[in-house]
Amino acid sequence: MSENRQPGPAGRSPTVADVLALPVLAGGEPRVVTGGQHLGRPVRWVHVTELTDPASFLKGGELVLTTGMPLPDDPAGVRRYVDELAAVGAAALVIELVRRYHRPPDALVHACRTHGLPLVTLARDVNFLEVTQVVHTLIVGHQADAIRRTQRVHEAFTALTLRGAGPEEVLRVAAEMSGRTVVLENLVHRALVCEPSGTTVRAALADWERRSRTTPATDRAEVSGPGGWLVAPVEYQGERWGRVVMLPAALPGRALGPEDVTVLERTAMALTISRLTRPTPWERTAHRNALRDLVERRHRSPADARARVAALGLPAEHVRFVAVLADLPSEPDTGAAETRLSEELSGTGARALVGLLSPTRLGVLLALCPSRPWREAVERVGRTALDAAPGATVSVGSPTEDLADAARSFREAARVAEATEPGRPLPSGRSFHERSDIGLRRLLYALRDDLRVQDYAERRLGPLLDHDARHGTDLVATLRGYLDAAGNKTVAARSAGLSRETVYQRLRTIERLLGRDLESGEQRTELHVALHAVDALRAGPVTRAAVGTDEFFPRPGS
């Protein structure tokens, strides 16, 4: 009998097609006469009967086996026989054409075809008892497997809850356990988290809001809407926060079943507990993750990136994107500033993603109409950030019309931030800094971590700095005044409040200590650059050079 134990794919009950493929039935040369499109029906049990009214002993899902002996002789009786089987939900009718019939009666074929009931004939004698034993063994085995799988689901989600997992991790586990795409959305049908399985983010989230709105809300986990989504509410004590959706397979395959319902129910429960125990709203987390994915180019394709931001309510095409960074003075300022920026932009109808990129850095991605002046929108962001956190530094990257270039815009904003020491005065009439503001001083400030810049400054000015430190002099100030005066000794003396003779004498000492000719324009330029480098090094502590994605997250000068 072991050779007959060929269950269907793991994770589902054997179907009519699976049972017909078993050797114990295949030897009877089964032929599907009607209902071939319904061979995927699950078989809950096997029922052997020679009664004229077997339906009274059925509960649905049975594979009915008969020799045909009890079938009524009149067509009306045959139709009634099939009507009752179909009404109770029998999976299929299998009739042996050995004793009474050698071809199925026309009335039987017509009645089964009318109800879409699979009718299967057997040309050879089959041991119905052995069929029953084999199939029942498969069914019981499946039920035991289902119990074990359900237990694993409960254990996995209990572990997630105990360690305080966030919505991203909860959905990732749900997608892995079900093999299906799982999406968390809020009350206004924004897809906050999407964990694809067997498909792309683009395919999963395409036209999300419209598809979601055509899928009615439910009070429990069940299939809903024209797309056949399995949905479950996420709520607590009557307050609903959103719902979690499990999408059917992109290609025809296993139908959504009880195990999927169990996974989705546990997913909704874990999300509820996560919402109650984690202070950050889902929307804020979704914006943060979307921004980081854009900054770090973590999307599998530009199409996935566009679908992701579109599902969050940000237009992805026919707009101009501008990246803004707001570096805040201290970590306690960030939460309030993030909320205020988000509310301010939302209140004005602006489309934007707003989220923390690090403990003290806020990122904003604006999606603007191409005809709208982008500096006006950035100015609003800057003013709001400064109002929420006085002393903040706001930097902006160049606009781009392609979402795929948002990372470049953020990178430019990060370069501007690196070149802006805390407390630097704002440009006239602006609340933000941009790339055109970066001159020599700010360039050297951005490069102050570079060992080559440090070595250059030390080689050019080290002896002079050492002399001032040992003798308490201030020859560096004299040199600075002279260079700022473009080599005009008279102007330098007047600015320093010294006589020209004193300035001459000090300049000769400087030339001797540095071994440089101050009459040379090139050498004066070299010394001037070195002075700016020293100023940059003194303006903030030296930090590790930014590498890779780290350049977006450390606060400049921290």
CSV table of N, CA, C and O in Angstrom, one decimal, residues 446-488:
chain,number,residue,atom,x,y,z
A,446,ALA,N,34.8,70.9,4.5
A,446,ALA,CA,34.3,69.6,4.2
A,446,ALA,C,35.4,68.6,4.1
A,446,ALA,O,35.2,67.4,4.4
A,447,LEU,N,36.6,69.0,3.7
A,447,LEU,CA,37.7,68.1,3.5
A,447,LEU,C,38.7,68.0,4.7
A,447,LEU,O,39.7,67.4,4.7
A,448,ARG,N,38.2,68.6,5.9
A,448,ARG,CA,39.1,68.6,7.0
A,448,ARG,C,39.5,67.3,7.6
A,448,ARG,O,40.6,67.2,8.3
A,449,ASP,N,38.8,66.2,7.3
A,449,ASP,CA,39.1,64.9,7.8
A,449,ASP,C,40.2,64.3,6.9
A,449,ASP,O,40.8,63.3,7.3
A,450,ASP,N,40.4,64.8,5.7
A,450,ASP,CA,41.4,64.2,4.8
A,450,ASP,C,42.8,64.4,5.3
A,450,ASP,O,43.2,65.6,5.5
A,451,LEU,N,43.6,63.4,5.4
A,451,LEU,CA,44.9,63.5,5.9
A,451,LEU,C,45.8,64.3,5.0
A,451,LEU,O,46.8,64.9,5.5
A,452,ARG,N,45.5,64.3,3.7
A,452,ARG,CA,46.3,65.1,2.8
A,452,ARG,C,46.2,66.6,3.1
A,452,ARG,O,47.1,67.3,3.0
A,453,VAL,N,44.9,67.0,3.4
A,453,VAL,CA,44.7,68.4,3.7
A,453,VAL,C,45.4,68.8,5.0
A,453,VAL,O,46.1,69.8,5.2
A,454,GLN,N,45.3,67.9,6.0
A,454,GLN,CA,46.0,68.1,7.3
A,454,GLN,C,47.5,68.2,7.1
A,454,GLN,O,48.2,69.1,7.7
A,455,ASP,N,48.1,67.3,6.3
A,455,ASP,CA,49.5,67.3,6.0
A,455,ASP,C,49.9,68.5,5.3
A,455,ASP,O,51.0,69.1,5.6
A,456,TYR,N,49.1,69.0,4.4
A,456,TYR,CA,49.4,70.2,3.6
A,456,TYR,C,49.5,71.4,4.5
A,456,TYR,O,50.5,72.2,4.5
A,457,ALA,N,48.5,71.5,5.4
A,457,ALA,CA,48.5,72.7,6.3
A,457,ALA,C,49.7,72.6,7.3
A,457,ALA,O,50.3,73.7,7.5
A,458,GLU,N,50.0,71.5,7.7
A,458,GLU,CA,51.2,71.4,8.7
A,458,GLU,C,52.5,71.7,8.0
A,458,GLU,O,53.3,72.4,8.5
A,459,ARG,N,52.7,71.2,6.8
A,459,ARG,CA,53.9,71.5,6.0
A,459,ARG,C,54.1,72.9,5.7
A,459,ARG,O,55.2,73.5,5.7
A,460,ARG,N,53.0,73.6,5.4
A,460,ARG,CA,53.1,75.0,5.0
A,460,ARG,C,53.2,75.9,6.2
A,460,ARG,O,53.9,76.9,6.1
A,461,LEU,N,52.4,75.6,7.3
A,461,LEU,CA,52.4,76.6,8.4
A,461,LEU,C,52.9,76.0,9.7
A,461,LEU,O,52.9,76.8,10.7
A,462,GLY,N,53.2,74.8,9.8
A,462,GLY,CA,53.7,74.2,11.0
A,462,GLY,C,54.8,74.9,11.7
A,462,GLY,O,54.7,75.2,12.9
A,463,PRO,N,55.9,75.3,11.1
A,463,PRO,CA,57.0,76.1,11.7
A,463,PRO,C,56.5,77.4,12.3
A,463,PRO,O,56.9,77.8,13.4
A,464,LEU,N,55.6,78.1,11.6
A,464,LEU,CA,55.1,79.4,12.1
A,464,LEU,C,54.2,79.1,13.4
A,464,LEU,O,54.3,79.9,14.3
A,465,LEU,N,53.3,78.1,13.3
A,465,LEU,CA,52.4,77.8,14.4
A,465,LEU,C,53.3,77.4,15.6
A,465,LEU,O,53.0,77.8,16.8
A,466,ASP,N,54.3,76.6,15.4
A,466,ASP,CA,55.2,76.2,16.5
A,466,ASP,C,55.9,77.4,17.1
A,466,ASP,O,56.0,77.5,18.4
A,467,HIS,N,56.3,78.3,16.3
A,467,HIS,CA,57.1,79.5,16.8
A,467,HIS,C,56.1,80.4,17.7
A,467,HIS,O,56.5,80.8,18.8
A,468,ASP,N,54.9,80.6,17.2
A,468,ASP,CA,53.9,81.3,18.0
A,468,ASP,C,53.6,80.7,19.3
A,468,ASP,O,53.5,81.3,20.4
A,469,ALA,N,53.5,79.3,19.3
A,469,ALA,CA,53.2,78.6,20.5
A,469,ALA,C,54.4,78.7,21.5
A,469,ALA,O,54.1,78.8,22.8
A,470,ARG,N,55.6,78.6,21.1
A,470,ARG,CA,56.8,78.7,22.0
A,470,ARG,C,57.1,80.1,22.5
A,470,ARG,O,57.5,80.2,23.7
A,471,HIS,N,56.9,81.1,21.7
A,471,HIS,CA,57.3,82.4,22.1
A,471,HIS,C,56.2,83.4,22.4
A,471,HIS,O,56.4,84.5,22.8
A,472,GLY,N,54.9,82.9,22.3
A,472,GLY,CA,53.8,83.7,22.6
A,472,GLY,C,53.6,84.9,21.6
A,472,GLY,O,52.9,85.9,22.0
A,473,THR,N,54.1,84.7,20.4
A,473,THR,CA,53.9,85.7,19.4
A,473,THR,C,52.6,85.4,18.6
A,473,THR,O,51.9,84.4,18.9
A,474,ASP,N,52.3,86.3,17.7
A,474,ASP,CA,51.1,86.1,16.9
A,474,ASP,C,51.4,86.4,15.4
A,474,ASP,O,50.7,87.2,14.8
A,475,LEU,N,52.4,85.8,14.9
A,475,LEU,CA,52.9,86.0,13.5
A,475,LEU,C,51.8,85.5,12.5
A,475,LEU,O,51.7,86.0,11.4
A,476,VAL,N,51.0,84.4,13.0
A,476,VAL,CA,50.0,83.9,12.1
A,476,VAL,C,49.0,85.0,11.8
A,476,VAL,O,48.5,85.1,10.6
A,477,ALA,N,48.6,85.8,12.8
A,477,ALA,CA,47.7,86.9,12.5
A,477,ALA,C,48.2,87.9,11.6
A,477,ALA,O,47.5,88.5,10.7
A,478,THR,N,49.5,88.2,11.7
A,478,THR,CA,50.2,89.1,10.7
A,478,THR,C,50.1,88.6,9.3
A,478,THR,O,49.8,89.3,8.4
A,479,LEU,N,50.4,87.3,9.2
A,479,LEU,CA,50.4,86.7,7.9
A,479,LEU,C,49.0,86.7,7.3
A,479,LEU,O,48.8,87.0,6.1
A,480,ARG,N,48.0,86.5,8.2
A,480,ARG,CA,46.6,86.4,7.7
A,480,ARG,C,46.2,87.8,7.2
A,480,ARG,O,45.6,88.0,6.1
A,481,GLY,N,46.6,88.9,7.9
A,481,GLY,CA,46.2,90.2,7.5
A,481,GLY,C,46.9,90.6,6.2
A,481,GLY,O,46.3,91.3,5.4
A,482,TYR,N,48.1,90.2,6.1
A,482,TYR,CA,48.9,90.5,4.8
A,482,TYR,C,48.2,89.8,3.6
A,482,TYR,O,48.0,90.4,2.6
A,483,LEU,N,47.9,88.5,3.8
A,483,LEU,CA,47.3,87.8,2.7
A,483,LEU,C,45.9,88.3,2.4
A,483,LEU,O,45.5,88.3,1.2
A,484,ASP,N,45.1,88.6,3.4
A,484,ASP,CA,43.8,89.2,3.2
A,484,ASP,C,43.8,90.5,2.5
A,484,ASP,O,42.9,90.9,1.7
A,485,ALA,N,44.9,91.2,2.6
A,485,ALA,CA,45.1,92.5,1.9
A,485,ALA,C,45.7,92.3,0.6
A,485,ALA,O,46.2,93.3,-0.1
A,486,ALA,N,45.8,91.1,0.1
A,486,ALA,CA,46.3,90.8,-1.2
A,486,ALA,C,47.7,91.2,-1.4
A,486,ALA,O,48.2,91.7,-2.5
A,487,GLY,N,48.6,91.1,-0.3
A,487,GLY,CA,50.0,91.5,-0.3
A,487,GLY,C,50.3,92.9,-0.2
A,487,GLY,O,51.4,93.4,-0.4
A,488,ASN,N,49.3,93.8,0.2
A,488,ASN,CA,49.5,95.2,0.3
A,488,ASN,C,49.9,95.4,1.8
A,488,ASN,O,49.1,95.3,2.7
